[in-house]
XYZ file of C-alpha atoms in Angstrom:
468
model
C -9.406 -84.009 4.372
C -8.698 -80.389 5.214
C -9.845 -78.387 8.571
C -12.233 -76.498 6.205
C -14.245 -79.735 5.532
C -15.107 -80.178 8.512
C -18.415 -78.385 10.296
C -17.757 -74.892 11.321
C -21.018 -74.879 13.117
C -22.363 -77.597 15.886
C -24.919 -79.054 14.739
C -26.364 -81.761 17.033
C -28.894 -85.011 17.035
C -31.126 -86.240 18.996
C -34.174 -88.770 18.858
C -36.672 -86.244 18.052
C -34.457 -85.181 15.332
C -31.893 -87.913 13.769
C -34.310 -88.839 11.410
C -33.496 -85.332 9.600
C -29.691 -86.117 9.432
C -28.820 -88.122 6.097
C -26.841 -90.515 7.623
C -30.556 -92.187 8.899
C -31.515 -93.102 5.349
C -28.160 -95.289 5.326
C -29.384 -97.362 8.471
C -31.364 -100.515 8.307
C -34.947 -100.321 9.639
C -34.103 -102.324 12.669
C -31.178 -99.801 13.509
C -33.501 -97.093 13.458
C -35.863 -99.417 15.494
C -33.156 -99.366 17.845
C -32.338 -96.186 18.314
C -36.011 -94.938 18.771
C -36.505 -97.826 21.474
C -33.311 -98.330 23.695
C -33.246 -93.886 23.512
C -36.318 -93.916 26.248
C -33.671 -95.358 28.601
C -30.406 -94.626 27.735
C -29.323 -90.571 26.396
C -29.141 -90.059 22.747
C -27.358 -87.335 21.463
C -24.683 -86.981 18.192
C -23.746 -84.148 16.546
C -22.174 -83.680 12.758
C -18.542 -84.050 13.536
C -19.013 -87.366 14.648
C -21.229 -88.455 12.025
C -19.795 -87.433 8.952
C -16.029 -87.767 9.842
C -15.604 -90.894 12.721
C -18.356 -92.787 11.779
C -17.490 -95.561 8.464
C -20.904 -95.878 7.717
C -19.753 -98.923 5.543
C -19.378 -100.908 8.767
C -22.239 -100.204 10.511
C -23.392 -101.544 13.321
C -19.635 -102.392 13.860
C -18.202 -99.819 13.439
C -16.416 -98.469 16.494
C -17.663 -94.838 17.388
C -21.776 -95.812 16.064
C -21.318 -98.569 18.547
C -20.066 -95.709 21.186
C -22.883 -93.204 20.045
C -26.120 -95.169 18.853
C -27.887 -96.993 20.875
C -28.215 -100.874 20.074
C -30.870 -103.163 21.345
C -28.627 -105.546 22.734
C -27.967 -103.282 25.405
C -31.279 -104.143 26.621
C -31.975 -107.914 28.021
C -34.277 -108.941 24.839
C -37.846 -109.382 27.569
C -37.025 -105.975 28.240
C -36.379 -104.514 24.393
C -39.748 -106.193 23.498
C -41.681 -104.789 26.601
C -40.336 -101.314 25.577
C -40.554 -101.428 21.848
C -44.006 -102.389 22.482
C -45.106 -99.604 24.594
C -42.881 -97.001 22.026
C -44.060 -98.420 18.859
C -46.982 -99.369 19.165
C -49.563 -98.429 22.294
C -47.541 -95.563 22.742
C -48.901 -95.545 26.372
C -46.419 -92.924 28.018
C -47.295 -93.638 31.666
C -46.676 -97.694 30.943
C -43.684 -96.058 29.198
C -42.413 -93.940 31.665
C -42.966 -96.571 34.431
C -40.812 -100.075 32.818
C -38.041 -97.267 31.710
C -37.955 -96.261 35.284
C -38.084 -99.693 36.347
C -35.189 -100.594 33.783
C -33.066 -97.715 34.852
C -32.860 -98.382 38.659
C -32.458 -101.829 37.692
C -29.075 -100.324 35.857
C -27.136 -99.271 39.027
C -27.541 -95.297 38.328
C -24.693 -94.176 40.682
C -22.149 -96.415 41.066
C -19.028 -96.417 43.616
C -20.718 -94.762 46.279
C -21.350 -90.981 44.337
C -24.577 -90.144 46.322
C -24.029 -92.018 49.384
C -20.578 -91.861 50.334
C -18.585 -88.775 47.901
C -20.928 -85.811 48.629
C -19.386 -83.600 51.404
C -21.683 -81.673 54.035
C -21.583 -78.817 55.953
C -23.605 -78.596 58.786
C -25.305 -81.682 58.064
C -26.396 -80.474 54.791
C -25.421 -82.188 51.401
C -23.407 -79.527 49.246
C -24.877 -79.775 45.796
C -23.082 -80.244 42.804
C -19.679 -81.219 44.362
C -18.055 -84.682 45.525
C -15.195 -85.501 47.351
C -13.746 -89.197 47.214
C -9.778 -89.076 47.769
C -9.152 -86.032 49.989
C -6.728 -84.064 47.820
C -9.663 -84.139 45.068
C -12.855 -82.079 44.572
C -14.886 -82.776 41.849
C -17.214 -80.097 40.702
C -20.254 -80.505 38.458
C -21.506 -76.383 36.786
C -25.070 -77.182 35.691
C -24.255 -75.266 32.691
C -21.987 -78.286 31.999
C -24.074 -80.534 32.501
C -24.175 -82.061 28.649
C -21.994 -82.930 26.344
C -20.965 -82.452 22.747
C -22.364 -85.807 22.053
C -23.412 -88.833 24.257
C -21.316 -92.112 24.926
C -23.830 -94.889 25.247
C -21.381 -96.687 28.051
C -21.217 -93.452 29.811
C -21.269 -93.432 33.945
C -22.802 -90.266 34.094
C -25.511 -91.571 32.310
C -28.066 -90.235 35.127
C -26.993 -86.784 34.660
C -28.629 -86.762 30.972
C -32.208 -88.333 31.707
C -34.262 -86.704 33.764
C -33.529 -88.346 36.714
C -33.193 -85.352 38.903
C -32.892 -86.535 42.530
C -29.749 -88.300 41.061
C -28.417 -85.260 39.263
C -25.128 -83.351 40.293
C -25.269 -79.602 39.495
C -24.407 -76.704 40.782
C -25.359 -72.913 39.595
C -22.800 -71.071 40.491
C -19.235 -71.393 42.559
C -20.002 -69.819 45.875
C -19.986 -73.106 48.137
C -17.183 -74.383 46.363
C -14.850 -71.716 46.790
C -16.134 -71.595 50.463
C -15.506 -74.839 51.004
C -12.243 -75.301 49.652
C -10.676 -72.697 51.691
C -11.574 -74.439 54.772
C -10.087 -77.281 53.310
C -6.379 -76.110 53.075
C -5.861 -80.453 52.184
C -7.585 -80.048 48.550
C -5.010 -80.033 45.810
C -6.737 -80.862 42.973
C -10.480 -79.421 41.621
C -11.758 -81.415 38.584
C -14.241 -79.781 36.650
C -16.655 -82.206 35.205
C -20.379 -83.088 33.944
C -21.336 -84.045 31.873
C -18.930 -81.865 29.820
C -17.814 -77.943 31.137
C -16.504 -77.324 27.628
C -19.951 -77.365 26.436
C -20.135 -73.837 27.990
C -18.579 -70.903 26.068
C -15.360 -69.597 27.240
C -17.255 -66.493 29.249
C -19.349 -68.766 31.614
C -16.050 -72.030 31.795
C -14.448 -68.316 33.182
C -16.970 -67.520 35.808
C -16.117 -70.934 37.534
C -12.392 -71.424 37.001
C -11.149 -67.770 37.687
C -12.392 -67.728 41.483
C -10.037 -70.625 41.976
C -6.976 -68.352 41.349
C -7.852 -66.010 43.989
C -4.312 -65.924 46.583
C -7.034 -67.307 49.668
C -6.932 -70.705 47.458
C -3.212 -71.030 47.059
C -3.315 -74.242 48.351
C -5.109 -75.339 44.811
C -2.159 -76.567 42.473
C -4.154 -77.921 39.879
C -7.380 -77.458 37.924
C -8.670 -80.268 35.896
C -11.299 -80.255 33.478
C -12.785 -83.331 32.300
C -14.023 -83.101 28.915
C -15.001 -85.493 25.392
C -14.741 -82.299 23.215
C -11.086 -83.009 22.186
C -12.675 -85.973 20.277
C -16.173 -84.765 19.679
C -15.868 -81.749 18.912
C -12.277 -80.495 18.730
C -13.208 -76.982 16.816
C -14.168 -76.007 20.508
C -10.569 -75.432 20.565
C -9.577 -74.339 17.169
C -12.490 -72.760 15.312
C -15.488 -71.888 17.605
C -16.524 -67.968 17.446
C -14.720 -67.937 21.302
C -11.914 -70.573 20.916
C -9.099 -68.252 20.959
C -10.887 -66.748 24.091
C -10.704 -69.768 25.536
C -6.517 -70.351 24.591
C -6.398 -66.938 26.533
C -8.457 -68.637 29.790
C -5.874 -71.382 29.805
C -2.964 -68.680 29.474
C -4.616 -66.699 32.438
C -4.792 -70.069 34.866
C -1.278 -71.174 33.701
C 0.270 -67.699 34.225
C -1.492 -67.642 37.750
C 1.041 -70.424 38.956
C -1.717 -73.100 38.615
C -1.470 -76.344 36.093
C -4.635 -76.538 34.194
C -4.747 -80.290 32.758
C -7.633 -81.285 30.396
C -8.855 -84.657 31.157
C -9.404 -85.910 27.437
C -11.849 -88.601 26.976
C -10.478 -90.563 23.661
C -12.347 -94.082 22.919
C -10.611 -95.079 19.609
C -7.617 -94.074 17.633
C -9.729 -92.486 14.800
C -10.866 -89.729 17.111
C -7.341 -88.298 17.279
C -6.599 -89.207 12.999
C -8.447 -85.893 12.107
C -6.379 -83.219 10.919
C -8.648 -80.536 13.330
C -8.575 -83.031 16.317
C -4.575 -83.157 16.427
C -4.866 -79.017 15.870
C -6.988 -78.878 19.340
C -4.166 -80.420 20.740
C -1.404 -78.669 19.578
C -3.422 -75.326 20.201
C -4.174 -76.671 24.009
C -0.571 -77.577 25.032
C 1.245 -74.311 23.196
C -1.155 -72.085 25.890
C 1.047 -74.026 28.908
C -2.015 -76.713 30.032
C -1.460 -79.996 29.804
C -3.473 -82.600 28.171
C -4.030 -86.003 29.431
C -5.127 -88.786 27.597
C -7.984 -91.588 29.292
C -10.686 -93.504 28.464
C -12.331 -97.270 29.501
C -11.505 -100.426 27.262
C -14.937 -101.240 26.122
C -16.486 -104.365 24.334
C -17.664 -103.597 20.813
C -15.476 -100.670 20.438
C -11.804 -100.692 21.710
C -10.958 -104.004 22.280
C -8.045 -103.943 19.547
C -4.085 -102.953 21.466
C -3.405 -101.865 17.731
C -5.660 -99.048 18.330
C -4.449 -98.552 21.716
C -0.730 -98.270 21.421
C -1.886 -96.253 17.565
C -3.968 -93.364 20.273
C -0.761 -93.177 22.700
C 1.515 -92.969 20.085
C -0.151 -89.938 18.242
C -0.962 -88.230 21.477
C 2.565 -88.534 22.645
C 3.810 -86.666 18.931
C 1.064 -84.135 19.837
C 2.452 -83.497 23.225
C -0.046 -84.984 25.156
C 0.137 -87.662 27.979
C -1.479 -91.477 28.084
C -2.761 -91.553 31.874
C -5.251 -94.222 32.209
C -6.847 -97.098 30.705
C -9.874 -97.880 32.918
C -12.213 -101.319 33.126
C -16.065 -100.309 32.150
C -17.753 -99.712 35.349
C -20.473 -101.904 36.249
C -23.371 -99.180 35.544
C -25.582 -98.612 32.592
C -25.821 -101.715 29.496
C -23.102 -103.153 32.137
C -23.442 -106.811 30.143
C -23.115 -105.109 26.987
C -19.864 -103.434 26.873
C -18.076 -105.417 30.347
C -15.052 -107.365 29.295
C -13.242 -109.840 31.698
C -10.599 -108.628 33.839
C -8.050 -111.162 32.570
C -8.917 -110.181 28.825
C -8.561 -106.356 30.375
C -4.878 -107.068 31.338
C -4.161 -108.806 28.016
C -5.035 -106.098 26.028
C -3.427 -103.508 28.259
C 0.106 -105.499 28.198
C -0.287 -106.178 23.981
C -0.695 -102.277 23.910
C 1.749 -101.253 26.306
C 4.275 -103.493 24.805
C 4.028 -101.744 21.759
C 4.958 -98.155 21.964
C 7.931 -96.258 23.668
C 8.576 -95.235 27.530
C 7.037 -92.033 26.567
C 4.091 -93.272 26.457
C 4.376 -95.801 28.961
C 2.980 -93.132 31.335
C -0.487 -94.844 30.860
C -1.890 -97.098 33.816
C -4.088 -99.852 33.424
C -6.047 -101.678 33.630
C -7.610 -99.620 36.498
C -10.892 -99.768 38.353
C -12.836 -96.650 39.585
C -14.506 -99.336 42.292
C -16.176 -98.176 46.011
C -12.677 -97.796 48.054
C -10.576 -96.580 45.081
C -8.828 -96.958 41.387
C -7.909 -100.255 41.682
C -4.945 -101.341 38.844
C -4.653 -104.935 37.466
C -0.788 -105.612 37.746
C -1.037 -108.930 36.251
C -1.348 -112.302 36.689
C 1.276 -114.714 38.680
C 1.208 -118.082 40.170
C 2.578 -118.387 43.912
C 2.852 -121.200 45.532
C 1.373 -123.425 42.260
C -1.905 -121.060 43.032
C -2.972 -118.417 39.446
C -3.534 -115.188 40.840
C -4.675 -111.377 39.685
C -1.491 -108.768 41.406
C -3.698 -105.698 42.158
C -2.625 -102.572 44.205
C -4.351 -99.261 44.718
C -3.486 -96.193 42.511
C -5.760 -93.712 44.843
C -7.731 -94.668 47.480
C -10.781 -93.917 50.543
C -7.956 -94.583 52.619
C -4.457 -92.682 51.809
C -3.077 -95.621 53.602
C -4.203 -98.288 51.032
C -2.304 -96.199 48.248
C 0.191 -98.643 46.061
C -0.539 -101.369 48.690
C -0.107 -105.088 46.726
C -2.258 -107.066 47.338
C -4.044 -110.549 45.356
C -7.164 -112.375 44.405
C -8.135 -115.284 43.334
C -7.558 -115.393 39.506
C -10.988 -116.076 37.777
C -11.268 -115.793 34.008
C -14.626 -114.439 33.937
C -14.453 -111.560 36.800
C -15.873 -108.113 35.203
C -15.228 -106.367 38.688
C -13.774 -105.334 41.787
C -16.659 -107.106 43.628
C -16.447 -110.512 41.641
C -12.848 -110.934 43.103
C -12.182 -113.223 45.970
C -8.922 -112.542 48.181
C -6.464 -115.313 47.885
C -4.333 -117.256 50.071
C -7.319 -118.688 52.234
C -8.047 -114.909 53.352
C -12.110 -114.345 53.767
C -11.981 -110.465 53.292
C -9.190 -108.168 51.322
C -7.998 -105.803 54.000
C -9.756 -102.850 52.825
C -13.284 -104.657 53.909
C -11.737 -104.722 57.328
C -10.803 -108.563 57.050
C -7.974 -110.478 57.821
C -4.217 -109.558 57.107
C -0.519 -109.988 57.807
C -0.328 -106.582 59.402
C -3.693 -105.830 60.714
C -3.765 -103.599 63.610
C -7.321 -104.150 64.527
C -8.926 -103.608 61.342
C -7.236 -99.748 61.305
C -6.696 -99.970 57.631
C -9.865 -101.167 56.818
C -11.404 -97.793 58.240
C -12.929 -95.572 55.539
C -11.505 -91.880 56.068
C -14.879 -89.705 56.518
C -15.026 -86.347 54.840
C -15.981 -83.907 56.920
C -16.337 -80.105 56.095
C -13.900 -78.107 59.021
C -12.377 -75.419 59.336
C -8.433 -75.280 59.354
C -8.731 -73.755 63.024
C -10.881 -76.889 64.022
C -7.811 -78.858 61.837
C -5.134 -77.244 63.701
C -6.715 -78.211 67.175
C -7.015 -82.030 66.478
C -4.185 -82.072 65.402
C -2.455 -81.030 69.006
C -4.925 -83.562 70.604
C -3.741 -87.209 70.958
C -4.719 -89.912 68.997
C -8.028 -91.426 70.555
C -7.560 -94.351 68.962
């Protein structure tokens, strides 16, 4: 295949129109069924690229990327698939509709970890929209511009952001209050630019949010992230798209302003990066300076094979980008669709890991994005005759946690953080502010608050002593 075979324009599909693409004529009537039903909850959206180049429509519904972008109706307990398909297909009542998929999405755990309740900073008790702030070196920041993607992945966390659900939607119109807040935040580090996807915008409005960054008042900003799915979705963002050579020039401008800009590439499978125009996007992203880091969740149905693994690494590594993180599925969305248990996690991480080189041995995983923190899966040990899961904290609520060891109870059919038990007798881990062989009454178990002040009010707080 050569880079002119594949499309030069976007070309995207949705339910209202994915019965126009040919590929629908190839699917059996209850695929299609599918699709129109389990759609009303979950966000639909594909585009050509995927469809006629990563999708072996001789293995569908197993193949790996239609599992990751068509909705199946096993991702739907079958009561609730029937209810729905009934009301779609059939009475076509749209308040009964709109009422069960309501019902069915709350029921789904819409914002996991904490994102509304916990990771949304305030200034003068007033939520700022369209940012978070979990770990405090880290500010994520959602443009509503960006808030969409090249095409949808049906595990996806962000699912909320895609559906309507508004009061649950992260967005922000412009960079005013995040500029503002960062510099009274001289602690930030790190901004990661997310959605949805921000390289759905064209290179003129990404520019309106990332060049305010690299004014000198926000020195204290090292790195820019941007989180994106294009590099597999849509890689001629980067190589062919009317403005992708404007955009090479944006990453030369953030990169030449003393700043690392890192994409955040979202890869799935090992056939996303086998495209001759896919490993181009690379090669184009890294020769402008940025880097390009390589992550994505291990995923029932779709990744579950170390082959592919260790195959994605491997060619990333020859591209020039880095393997940083192999997550665990986070318990949101079709949760008992795509989950995979913990121990099975670590087995395919160590198969994969075992078989490429230290340079791509920069990877970590298995890792949880879970309430306190990323939570990594060292392995699995016996002490004292008793089978355990080794975990530790690779960021945390709490700097203090960070890289701390600690164990639980091994249990074969764990999917989570919060199906874990601590071992050794203990009733709580020591982040819930339980027992432990150093606890200094319950100190550690203390979630850090963020709090928007100013590096004056910093300064001063510092020169008080410690209350506590």
């Amino acid at each position: 295949m050569t880079l002119d075979a594949t499309p030069a324009k976007f070309k995207p599909y949705t339910r209202q129109s994915i019965q126009n693409a040919r590929q629908w004529q190839w699917m059996s009537p209850d695929l299609q069924e599918a699709v129109q039903v389990v759609s009303h909850v979950l966000p639909f959206r594909t585009n050509e690229y995927v469809m006629d180049h990563l999708i072996d429509w001789n293995n569908i519904p197993d193949d790996p990327i239609y599992r990751l972008t068509f909705p199946h109706r096993d991702m739907l307990p079958a009561r609730e698939y029937e209810q729905l398909r009934d009301l779609v297909l059939y009475k076509k009542d749209d308040a009964a509709i709109a009422k069960l998929v309501h019902d069915i999405r709350m029921r789904m755990n819409p914002h996991p970890a904490g994102q509304m309740t916990h990771n949304v900073p305030r200034v003068n008790d007033a939520p700022l929209k369209g940012l978070q702030h979990k770990y405090k070196e880290t500010v994520l920041f959602f443009p509503s511009a960006g808030q969409t993607c090249h095409a949808y992945c049906t595990f996806c966390f962000r699912w909320p952001q895609f559906v309507g659900m508004e009061e649950m939607k992260f967005d922000a119109r412009e960079c005013t209050e995040l500029v503002s807040y960062l510099a009274t935040h001289p602690d930030v580090t790190d901004v990661l630019i997310t959605g949805g996807d921000p390289m759905i915008m064209n290179t003129r409005s990404l520019a309106e949010f990332i060049e305010p960054l690299l004014a000198p008042e926000l020195a204290h900003i090292q790195n820019i992230r941007i989180g994106t799915k294009s590099v597999a979705y849509w890689p001629q963002r980067y190589v062919s798209d009317k403005d992708s050579d404007d955009l090479m020039r944006l990453f030369e401008k953030v990169v030449n302003a003393g700043k690392n800009l890192a994409l955040m590439g979202h890869y799935n499978h090992a056939v996303e990066l086998r495209q001759p125009i896919a490993q181009q996007a690379v090669k184009r992203i890294v020769g402008t300076g940025a880097t390009l880091r390589m992550q994505g969740p291990l995923i029932r149905h779709i990744n579950e094979d170390p082959h592919s693994w260790a195959e994605l690494w491997t060619t990333g590594v020859r591209l020039g980008a880095i393997p940083y993180y192999m997550f665990v599925e986070r318990d949101t969305g079709p949760r008992e669709y795509f989950a995979l248990p913990l121990a099975r996690a670590h087995e395919i991480f160590q198969s994969a890991y075992s078989m490429v080189s230290g340079l791509s041995r920069t990877v970590r995983g298995p890792s949880m994005s879970a309430f306190p923190g990323k939570v990594v899966i060292d392995g699995v040990v016996t002490i004292n005759g008793e089978k355990l899961f080794a975990l530790q904290f690779l960021q945390a609520r709490n700097p203090e946690w960070v890289r701390r060891p600690f164990f639980a109870k091994y249990d074969p059919e764990a999917t989570w953080l919060d199906h874990l038990k601590p071992a050794f007798g203990r009733k709580k881990f020591f982040f819930e502010g339980g027992e432990d062989e150093h606890d200094t009454a319950g100190s550690l178990g203390r979630v850090i608050p963020i709090q928007a002040v100013s590096a004056h009010d910093r300064r001063a707080s510092d020169s008080q002593p410690d209350a506590a």
